[in-house]
mmCIF file with all atom_site columns, C-alpha atoms in Angstrom:
data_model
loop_
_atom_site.group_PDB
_atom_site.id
_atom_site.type_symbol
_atom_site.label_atom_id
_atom_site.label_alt_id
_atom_site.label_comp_id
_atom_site.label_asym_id
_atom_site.label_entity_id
_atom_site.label_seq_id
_atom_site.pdbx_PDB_ins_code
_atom_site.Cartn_x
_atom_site.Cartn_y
_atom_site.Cartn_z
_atom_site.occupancy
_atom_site.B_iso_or_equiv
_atom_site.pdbx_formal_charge
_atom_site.auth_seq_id
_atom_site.auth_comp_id
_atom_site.auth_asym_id
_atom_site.auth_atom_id
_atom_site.pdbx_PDB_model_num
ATOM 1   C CA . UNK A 1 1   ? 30.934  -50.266 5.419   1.00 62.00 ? 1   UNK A CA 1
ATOM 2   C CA . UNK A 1 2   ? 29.623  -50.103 2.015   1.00 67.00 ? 2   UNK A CA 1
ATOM 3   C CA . UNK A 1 3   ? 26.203  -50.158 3.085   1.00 69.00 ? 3   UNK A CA 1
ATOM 4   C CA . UNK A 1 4   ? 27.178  -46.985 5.820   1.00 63.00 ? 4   UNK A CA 1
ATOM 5   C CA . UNK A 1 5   ? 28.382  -45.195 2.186   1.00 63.00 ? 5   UNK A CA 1
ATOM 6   C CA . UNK A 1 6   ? 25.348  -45.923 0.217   1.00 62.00 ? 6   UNK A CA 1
ATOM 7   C CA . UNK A 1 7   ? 23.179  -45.014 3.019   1.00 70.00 ? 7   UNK A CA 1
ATOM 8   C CA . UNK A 1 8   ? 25.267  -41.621 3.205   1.00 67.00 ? 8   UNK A CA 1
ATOM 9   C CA . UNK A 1 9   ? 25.048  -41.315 -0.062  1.00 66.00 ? 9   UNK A CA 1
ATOM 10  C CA . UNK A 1 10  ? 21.648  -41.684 -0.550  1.00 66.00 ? 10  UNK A CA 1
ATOM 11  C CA . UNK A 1 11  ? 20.751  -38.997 2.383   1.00 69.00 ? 11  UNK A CA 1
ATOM 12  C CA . UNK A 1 12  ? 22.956  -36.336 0.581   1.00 66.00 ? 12  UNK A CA 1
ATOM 13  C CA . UNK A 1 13  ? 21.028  -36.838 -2.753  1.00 65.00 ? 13  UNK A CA 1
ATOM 14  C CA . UNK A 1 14  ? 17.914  -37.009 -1.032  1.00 64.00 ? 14  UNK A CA 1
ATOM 15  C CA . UNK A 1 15  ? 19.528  -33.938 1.044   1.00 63.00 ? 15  UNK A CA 1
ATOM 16  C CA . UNK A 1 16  ? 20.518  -32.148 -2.189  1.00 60.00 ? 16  UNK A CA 1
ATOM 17  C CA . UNK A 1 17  ? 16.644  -33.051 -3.998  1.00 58.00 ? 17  UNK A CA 1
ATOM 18  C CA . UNK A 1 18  ? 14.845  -31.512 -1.222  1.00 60.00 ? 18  UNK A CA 1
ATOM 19  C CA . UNK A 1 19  ? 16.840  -28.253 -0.691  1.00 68.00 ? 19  UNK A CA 1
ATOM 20  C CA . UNK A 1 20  ? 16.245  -28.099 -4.809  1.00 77.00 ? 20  UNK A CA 1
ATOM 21  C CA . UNK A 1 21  ? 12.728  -28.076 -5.089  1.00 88.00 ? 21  UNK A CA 1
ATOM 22  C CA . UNK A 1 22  ? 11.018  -25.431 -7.030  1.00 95.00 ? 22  UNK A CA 1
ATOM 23  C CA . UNK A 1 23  ? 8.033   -23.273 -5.400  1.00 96.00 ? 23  UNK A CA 1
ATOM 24  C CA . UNK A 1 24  ? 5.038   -21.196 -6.718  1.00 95.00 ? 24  UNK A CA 1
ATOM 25  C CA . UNK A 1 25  ? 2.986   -19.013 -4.811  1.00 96.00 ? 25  UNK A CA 1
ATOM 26  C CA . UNK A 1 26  ? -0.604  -17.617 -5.126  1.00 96.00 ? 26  UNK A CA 1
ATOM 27  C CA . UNK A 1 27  ? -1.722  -14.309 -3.185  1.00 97.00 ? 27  UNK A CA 1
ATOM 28  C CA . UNK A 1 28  ? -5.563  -14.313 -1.858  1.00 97.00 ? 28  UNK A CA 1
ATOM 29  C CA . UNK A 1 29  ? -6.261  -11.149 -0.048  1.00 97.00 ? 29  UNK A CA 1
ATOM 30  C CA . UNK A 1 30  ? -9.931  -11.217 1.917   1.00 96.00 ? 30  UNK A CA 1
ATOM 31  C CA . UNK A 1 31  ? -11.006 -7.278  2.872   1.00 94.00 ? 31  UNK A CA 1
ATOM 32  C CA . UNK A 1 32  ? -13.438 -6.965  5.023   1.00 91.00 ? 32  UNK A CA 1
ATOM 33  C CA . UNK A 1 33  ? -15.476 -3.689  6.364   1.00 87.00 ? 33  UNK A CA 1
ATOM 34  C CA . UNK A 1 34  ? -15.658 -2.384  9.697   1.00 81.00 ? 34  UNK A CA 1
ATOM 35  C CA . UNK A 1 35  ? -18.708 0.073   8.512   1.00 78.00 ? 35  UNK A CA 1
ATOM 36  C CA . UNK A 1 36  ? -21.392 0.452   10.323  1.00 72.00 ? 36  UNK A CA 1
ATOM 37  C CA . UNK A 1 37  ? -25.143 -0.124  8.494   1.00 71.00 ? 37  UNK A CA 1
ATOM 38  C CA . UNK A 1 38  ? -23.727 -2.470  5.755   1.00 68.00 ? 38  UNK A CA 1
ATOM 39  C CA . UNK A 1 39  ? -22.346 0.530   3.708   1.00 77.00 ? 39  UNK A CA 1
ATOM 40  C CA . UNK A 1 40  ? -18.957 -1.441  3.310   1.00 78.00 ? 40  UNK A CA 1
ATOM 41  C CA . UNK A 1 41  ? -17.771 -3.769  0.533   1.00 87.00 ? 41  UNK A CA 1
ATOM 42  C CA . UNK A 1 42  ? -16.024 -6.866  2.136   1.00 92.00 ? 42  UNK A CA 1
ATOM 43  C CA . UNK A 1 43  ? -14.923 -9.440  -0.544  1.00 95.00 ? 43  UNK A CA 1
ATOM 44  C CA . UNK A 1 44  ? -12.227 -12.477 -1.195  1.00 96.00 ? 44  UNK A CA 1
ATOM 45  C CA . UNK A 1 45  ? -10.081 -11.339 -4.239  1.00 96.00 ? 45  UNK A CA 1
ATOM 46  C CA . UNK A 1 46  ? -7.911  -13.818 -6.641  1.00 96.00 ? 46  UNK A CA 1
ATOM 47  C CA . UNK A 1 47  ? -5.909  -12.211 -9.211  1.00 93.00 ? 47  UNK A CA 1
ATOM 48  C CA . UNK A 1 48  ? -5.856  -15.056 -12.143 1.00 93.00 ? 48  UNK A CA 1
ATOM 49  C CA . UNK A 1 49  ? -3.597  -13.254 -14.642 1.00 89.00 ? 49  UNK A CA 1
ATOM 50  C CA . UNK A 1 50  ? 0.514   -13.504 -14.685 1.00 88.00 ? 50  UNK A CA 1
ATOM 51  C CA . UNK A 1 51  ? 2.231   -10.525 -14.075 1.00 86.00 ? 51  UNK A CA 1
ATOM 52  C CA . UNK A 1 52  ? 5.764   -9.384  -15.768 1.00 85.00 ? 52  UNK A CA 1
ATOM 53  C CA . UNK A 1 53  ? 7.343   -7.671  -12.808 1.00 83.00 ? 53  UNK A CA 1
ATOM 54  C CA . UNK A 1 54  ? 10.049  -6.683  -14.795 1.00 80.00 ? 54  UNK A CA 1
ATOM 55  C CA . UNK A 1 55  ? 7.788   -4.141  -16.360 1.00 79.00 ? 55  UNK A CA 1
ATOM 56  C CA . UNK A 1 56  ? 6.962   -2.773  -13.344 1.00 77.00 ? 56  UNK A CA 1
ATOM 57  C CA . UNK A 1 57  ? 10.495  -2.356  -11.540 1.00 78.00 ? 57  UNK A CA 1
ATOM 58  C CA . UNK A 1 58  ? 13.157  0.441   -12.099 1.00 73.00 ? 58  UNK A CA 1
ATOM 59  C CA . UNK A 1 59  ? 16.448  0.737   -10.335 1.00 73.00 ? 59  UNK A CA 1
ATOM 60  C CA . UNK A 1 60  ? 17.697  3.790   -8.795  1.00 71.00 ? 60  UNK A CA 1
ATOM 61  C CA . UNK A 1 61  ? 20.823  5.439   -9.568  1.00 75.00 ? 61  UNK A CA 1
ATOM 62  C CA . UNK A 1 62  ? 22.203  8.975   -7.888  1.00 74.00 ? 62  UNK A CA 1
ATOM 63  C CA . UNK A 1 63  ? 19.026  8.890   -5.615  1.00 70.00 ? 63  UNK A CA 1
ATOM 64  C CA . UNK A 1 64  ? 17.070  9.365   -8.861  1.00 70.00 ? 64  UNK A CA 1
ATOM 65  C CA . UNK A 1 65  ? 13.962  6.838   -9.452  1.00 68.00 ? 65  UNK A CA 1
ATOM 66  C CA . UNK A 1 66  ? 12.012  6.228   -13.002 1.00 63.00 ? 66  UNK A CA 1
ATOM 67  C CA . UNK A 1 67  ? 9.337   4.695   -11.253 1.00 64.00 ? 67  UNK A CA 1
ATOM 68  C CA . UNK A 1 68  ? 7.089   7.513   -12.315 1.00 68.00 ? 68  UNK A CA 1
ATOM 69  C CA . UNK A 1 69  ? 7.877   5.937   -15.958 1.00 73.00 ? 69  UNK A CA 1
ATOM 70  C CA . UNK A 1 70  ? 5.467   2.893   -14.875 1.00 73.00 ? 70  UNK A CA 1
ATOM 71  C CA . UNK A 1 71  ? 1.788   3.498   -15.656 1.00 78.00 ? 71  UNK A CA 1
ATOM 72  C CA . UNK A 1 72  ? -1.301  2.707   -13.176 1.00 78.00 ? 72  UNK A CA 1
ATOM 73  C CA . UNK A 1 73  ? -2.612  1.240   -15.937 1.00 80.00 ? 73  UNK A CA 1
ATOM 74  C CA . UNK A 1 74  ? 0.422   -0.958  -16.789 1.00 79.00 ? 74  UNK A CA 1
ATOM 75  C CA . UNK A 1 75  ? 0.668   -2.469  -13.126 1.00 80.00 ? 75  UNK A CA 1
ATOM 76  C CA . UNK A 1 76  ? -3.142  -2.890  -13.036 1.00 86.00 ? 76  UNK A CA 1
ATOM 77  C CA . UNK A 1 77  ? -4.664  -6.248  -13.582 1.00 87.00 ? 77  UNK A CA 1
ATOM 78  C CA . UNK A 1 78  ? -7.629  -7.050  -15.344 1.00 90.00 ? 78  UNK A CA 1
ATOM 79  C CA . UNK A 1 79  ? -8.444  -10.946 -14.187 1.00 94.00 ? 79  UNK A CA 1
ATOM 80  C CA . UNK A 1 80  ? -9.599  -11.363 -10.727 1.00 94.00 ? 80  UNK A CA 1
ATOM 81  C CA . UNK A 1 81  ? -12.685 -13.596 -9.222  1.00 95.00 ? 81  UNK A CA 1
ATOM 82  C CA . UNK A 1 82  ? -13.971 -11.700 -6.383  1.00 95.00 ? 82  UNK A CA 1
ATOM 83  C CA . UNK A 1 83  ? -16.250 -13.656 -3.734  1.00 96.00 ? 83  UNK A CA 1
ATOM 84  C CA . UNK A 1 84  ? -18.890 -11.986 -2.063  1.00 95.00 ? 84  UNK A CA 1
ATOM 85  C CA . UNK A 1 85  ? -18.105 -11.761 1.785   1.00 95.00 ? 85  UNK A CA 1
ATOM 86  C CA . UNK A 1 86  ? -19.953 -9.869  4.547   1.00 92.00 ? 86  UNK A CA 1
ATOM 87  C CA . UNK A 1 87  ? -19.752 -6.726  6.411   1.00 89.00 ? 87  UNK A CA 1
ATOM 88  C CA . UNK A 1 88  ? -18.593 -7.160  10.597  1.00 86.00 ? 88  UNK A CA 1
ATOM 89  C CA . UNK A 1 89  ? -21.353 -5.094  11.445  1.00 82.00 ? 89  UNK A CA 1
ATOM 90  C CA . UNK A 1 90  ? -24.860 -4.359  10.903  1.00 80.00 ? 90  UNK A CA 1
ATOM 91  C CA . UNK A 1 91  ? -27.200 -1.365  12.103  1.00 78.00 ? 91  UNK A CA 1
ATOM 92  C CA . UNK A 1 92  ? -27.181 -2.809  15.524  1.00 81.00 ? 92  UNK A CA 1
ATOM 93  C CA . UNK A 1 93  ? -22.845 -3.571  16.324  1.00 81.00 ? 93  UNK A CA 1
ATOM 94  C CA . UNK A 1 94  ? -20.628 -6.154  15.405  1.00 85.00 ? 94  UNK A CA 1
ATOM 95  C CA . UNK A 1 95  ? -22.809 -8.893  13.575  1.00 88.00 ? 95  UNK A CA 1
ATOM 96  C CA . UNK A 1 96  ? -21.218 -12.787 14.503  1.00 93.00 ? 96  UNK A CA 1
ATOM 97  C CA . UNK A 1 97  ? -23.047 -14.607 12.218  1.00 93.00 ? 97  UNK A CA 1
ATOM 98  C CA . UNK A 1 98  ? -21.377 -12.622 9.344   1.00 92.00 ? 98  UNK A CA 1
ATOM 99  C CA . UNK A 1 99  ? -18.092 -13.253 10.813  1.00 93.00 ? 99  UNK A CA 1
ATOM 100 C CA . UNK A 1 100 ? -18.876 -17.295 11.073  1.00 97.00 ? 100 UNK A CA 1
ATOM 101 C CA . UNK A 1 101 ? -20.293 -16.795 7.145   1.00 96.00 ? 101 UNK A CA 1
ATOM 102 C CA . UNK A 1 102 ? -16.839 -15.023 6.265   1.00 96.00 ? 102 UNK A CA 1
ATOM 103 C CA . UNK A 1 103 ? -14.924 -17.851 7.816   1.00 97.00 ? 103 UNK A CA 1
ATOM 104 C CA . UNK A 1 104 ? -17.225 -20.776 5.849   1.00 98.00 ? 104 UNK A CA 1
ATOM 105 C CA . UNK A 1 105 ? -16.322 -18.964 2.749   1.00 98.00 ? 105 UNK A CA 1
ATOM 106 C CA . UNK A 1 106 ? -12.653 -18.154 3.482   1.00 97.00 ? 106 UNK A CA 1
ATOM 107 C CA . UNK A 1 107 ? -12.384 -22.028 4.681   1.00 98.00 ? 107 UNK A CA 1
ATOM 108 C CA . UNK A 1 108 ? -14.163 -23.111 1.478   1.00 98.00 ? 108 UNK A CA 1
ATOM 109 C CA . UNK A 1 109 ? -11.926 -21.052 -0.679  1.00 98.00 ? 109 UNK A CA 1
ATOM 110 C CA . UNK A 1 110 ? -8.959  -22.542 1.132   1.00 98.00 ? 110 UNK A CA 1
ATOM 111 C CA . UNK A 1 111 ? -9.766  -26.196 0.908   1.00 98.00 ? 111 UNK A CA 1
ATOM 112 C CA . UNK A 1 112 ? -10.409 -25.514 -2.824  1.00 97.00 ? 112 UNK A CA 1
ATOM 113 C CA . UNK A 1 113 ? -7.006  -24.595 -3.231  1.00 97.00 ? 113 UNK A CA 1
ATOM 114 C CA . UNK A 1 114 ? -5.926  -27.426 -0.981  1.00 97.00 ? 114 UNK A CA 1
ATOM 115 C CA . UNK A 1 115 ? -7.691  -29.790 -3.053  1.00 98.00 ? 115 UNK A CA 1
ATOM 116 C CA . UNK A 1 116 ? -5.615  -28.064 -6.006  1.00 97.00 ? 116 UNK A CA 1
ATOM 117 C CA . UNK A 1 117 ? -2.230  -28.751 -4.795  1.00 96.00 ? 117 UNK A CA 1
ATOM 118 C CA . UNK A 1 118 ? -2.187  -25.357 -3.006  1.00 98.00 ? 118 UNK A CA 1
ATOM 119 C CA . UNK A 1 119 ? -0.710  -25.029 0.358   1.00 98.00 ? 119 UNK A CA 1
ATOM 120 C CA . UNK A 1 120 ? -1.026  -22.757 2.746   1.00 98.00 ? 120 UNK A CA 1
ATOM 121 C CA . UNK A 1 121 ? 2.448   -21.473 3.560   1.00 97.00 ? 121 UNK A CA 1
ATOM 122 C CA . UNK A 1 122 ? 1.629   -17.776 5.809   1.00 97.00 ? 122 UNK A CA 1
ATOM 123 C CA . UNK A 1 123 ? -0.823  -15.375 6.717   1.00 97.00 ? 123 UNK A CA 1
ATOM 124 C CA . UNK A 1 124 ? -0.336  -11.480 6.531   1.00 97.00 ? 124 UNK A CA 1
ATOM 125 C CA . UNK A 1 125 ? -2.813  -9.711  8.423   1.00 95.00 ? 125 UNK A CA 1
ATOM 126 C CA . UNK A 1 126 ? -3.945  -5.376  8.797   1.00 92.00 ? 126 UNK A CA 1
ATOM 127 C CA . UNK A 1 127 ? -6.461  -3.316  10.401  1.00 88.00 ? 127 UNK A CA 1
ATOM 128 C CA . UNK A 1 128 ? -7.377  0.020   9.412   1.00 84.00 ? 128 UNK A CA 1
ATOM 129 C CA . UNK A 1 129 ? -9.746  0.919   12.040  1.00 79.00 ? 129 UNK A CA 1
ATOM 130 C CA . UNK A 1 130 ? -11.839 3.353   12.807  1.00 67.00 ? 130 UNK A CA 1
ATOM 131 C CA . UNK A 1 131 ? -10.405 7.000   14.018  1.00 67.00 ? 131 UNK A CA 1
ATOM 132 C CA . UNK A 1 132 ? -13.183 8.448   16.229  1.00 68.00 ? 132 UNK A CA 1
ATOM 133 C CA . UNK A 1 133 ? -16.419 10.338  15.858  1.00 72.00 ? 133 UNK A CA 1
ATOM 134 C CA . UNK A 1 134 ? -17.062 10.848  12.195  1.00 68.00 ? 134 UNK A CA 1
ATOM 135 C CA . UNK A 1 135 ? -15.421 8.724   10.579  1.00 66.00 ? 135 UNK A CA 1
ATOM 136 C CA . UNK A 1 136 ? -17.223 5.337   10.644  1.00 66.00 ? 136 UNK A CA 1
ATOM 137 C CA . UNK A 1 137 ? -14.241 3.736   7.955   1.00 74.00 ? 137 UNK A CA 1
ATOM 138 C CA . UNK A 1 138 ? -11.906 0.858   8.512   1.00 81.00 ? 138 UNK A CA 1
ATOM 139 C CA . UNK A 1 139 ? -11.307 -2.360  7.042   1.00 86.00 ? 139 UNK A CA 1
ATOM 140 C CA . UNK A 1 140 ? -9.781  -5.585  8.371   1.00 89.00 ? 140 UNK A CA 1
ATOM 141 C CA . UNK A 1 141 ? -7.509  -7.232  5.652   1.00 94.00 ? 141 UNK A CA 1
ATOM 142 C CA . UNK A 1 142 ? -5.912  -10.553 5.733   1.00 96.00 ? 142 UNK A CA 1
ATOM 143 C CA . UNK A 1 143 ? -3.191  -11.854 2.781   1.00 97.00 ? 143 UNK A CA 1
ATOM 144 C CA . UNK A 1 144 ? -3.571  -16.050 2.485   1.00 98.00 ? 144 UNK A CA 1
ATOM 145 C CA . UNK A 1 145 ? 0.130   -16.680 0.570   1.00 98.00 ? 145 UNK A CA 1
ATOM 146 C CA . UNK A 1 146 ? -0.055  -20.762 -0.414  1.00 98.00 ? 146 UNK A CA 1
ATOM 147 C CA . UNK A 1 147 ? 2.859   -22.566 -2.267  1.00 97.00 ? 147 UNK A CA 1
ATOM 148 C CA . UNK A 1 148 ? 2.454   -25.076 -4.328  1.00 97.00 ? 148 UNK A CA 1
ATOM 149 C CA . UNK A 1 149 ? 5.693   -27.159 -5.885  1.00 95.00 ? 149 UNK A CA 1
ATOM 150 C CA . UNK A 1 150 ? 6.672   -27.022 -9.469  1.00 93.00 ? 150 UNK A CA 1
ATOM 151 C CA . UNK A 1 151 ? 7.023   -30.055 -11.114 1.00 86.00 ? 151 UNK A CA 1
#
């Protein structure tokens, strides 16, 4: 019996540990171009500065927002790496060995996190495509949100 209650015991404090833990998260956002010719800019972006998002927030009362009381300048950040990738197409259509470079760099950036304790906890993806003769603009954008546990 007292072995039953220990072993109970321990599962709730393991239980209790685990529902406890402590989480950081990291945002890397790849963009690439649907443009035709290689007149696009497709690149992996990493913001490496902290943001105060209490700066940045305003409540509303009576319907009425102060958000116009936070500057573009105050929400904008300064530190980011940006990675080179490649445009989806070239003069001729959709170019696949650009796509299979994009993925050896987006895989290389996300084992380099993984080797940093990062983990890769969801994937937001968007397409802004192309809307008909004339246009030529889109881009494809994917969101890579990892965790990693606080200590």
């Amino acid at each position: 019996m007292k072995k039953l209650l220990l072993t109970a015991a321990l599962a709730v404090a393991a239980t209790g540990a685990a529902l406890a833990q402590k989480f950081e998260y990291k945002v890397i956002t790849s963009v690439e171009s649907i443009v035709p010719m290689g007149i696009g800019r497709s690149m992996l972006v990493e913001n490496k500065q902290e943001v105060d998002i209490s700066k940045l927030s305003r409540d509303r009362e009576d319907g009425k927002s102060q958000q116009g009381n936070v500057k573009r300048k105050d929400a904008r950040v300064e530190e980011i790496t940006e990675t080179k990738l490649l445009n989806f197409y070239s003069g001729v259509g959709i170019n696949f060995q650009n796509i299979a470079s994009n993925d050896a760099i987006i895989t290389a950036k996300i084992n380099e996190l993984g080797n940093d304790g990062w983990e890769l906890a969801f994937i937001a993806s968007g397409v802004e495509s192309d809307a008909g003769d004339g246009d030529g603009k889109g881009i494809f954008i994917t969101r890579y949100i990892f965790k990693k546990q606080v200590k």
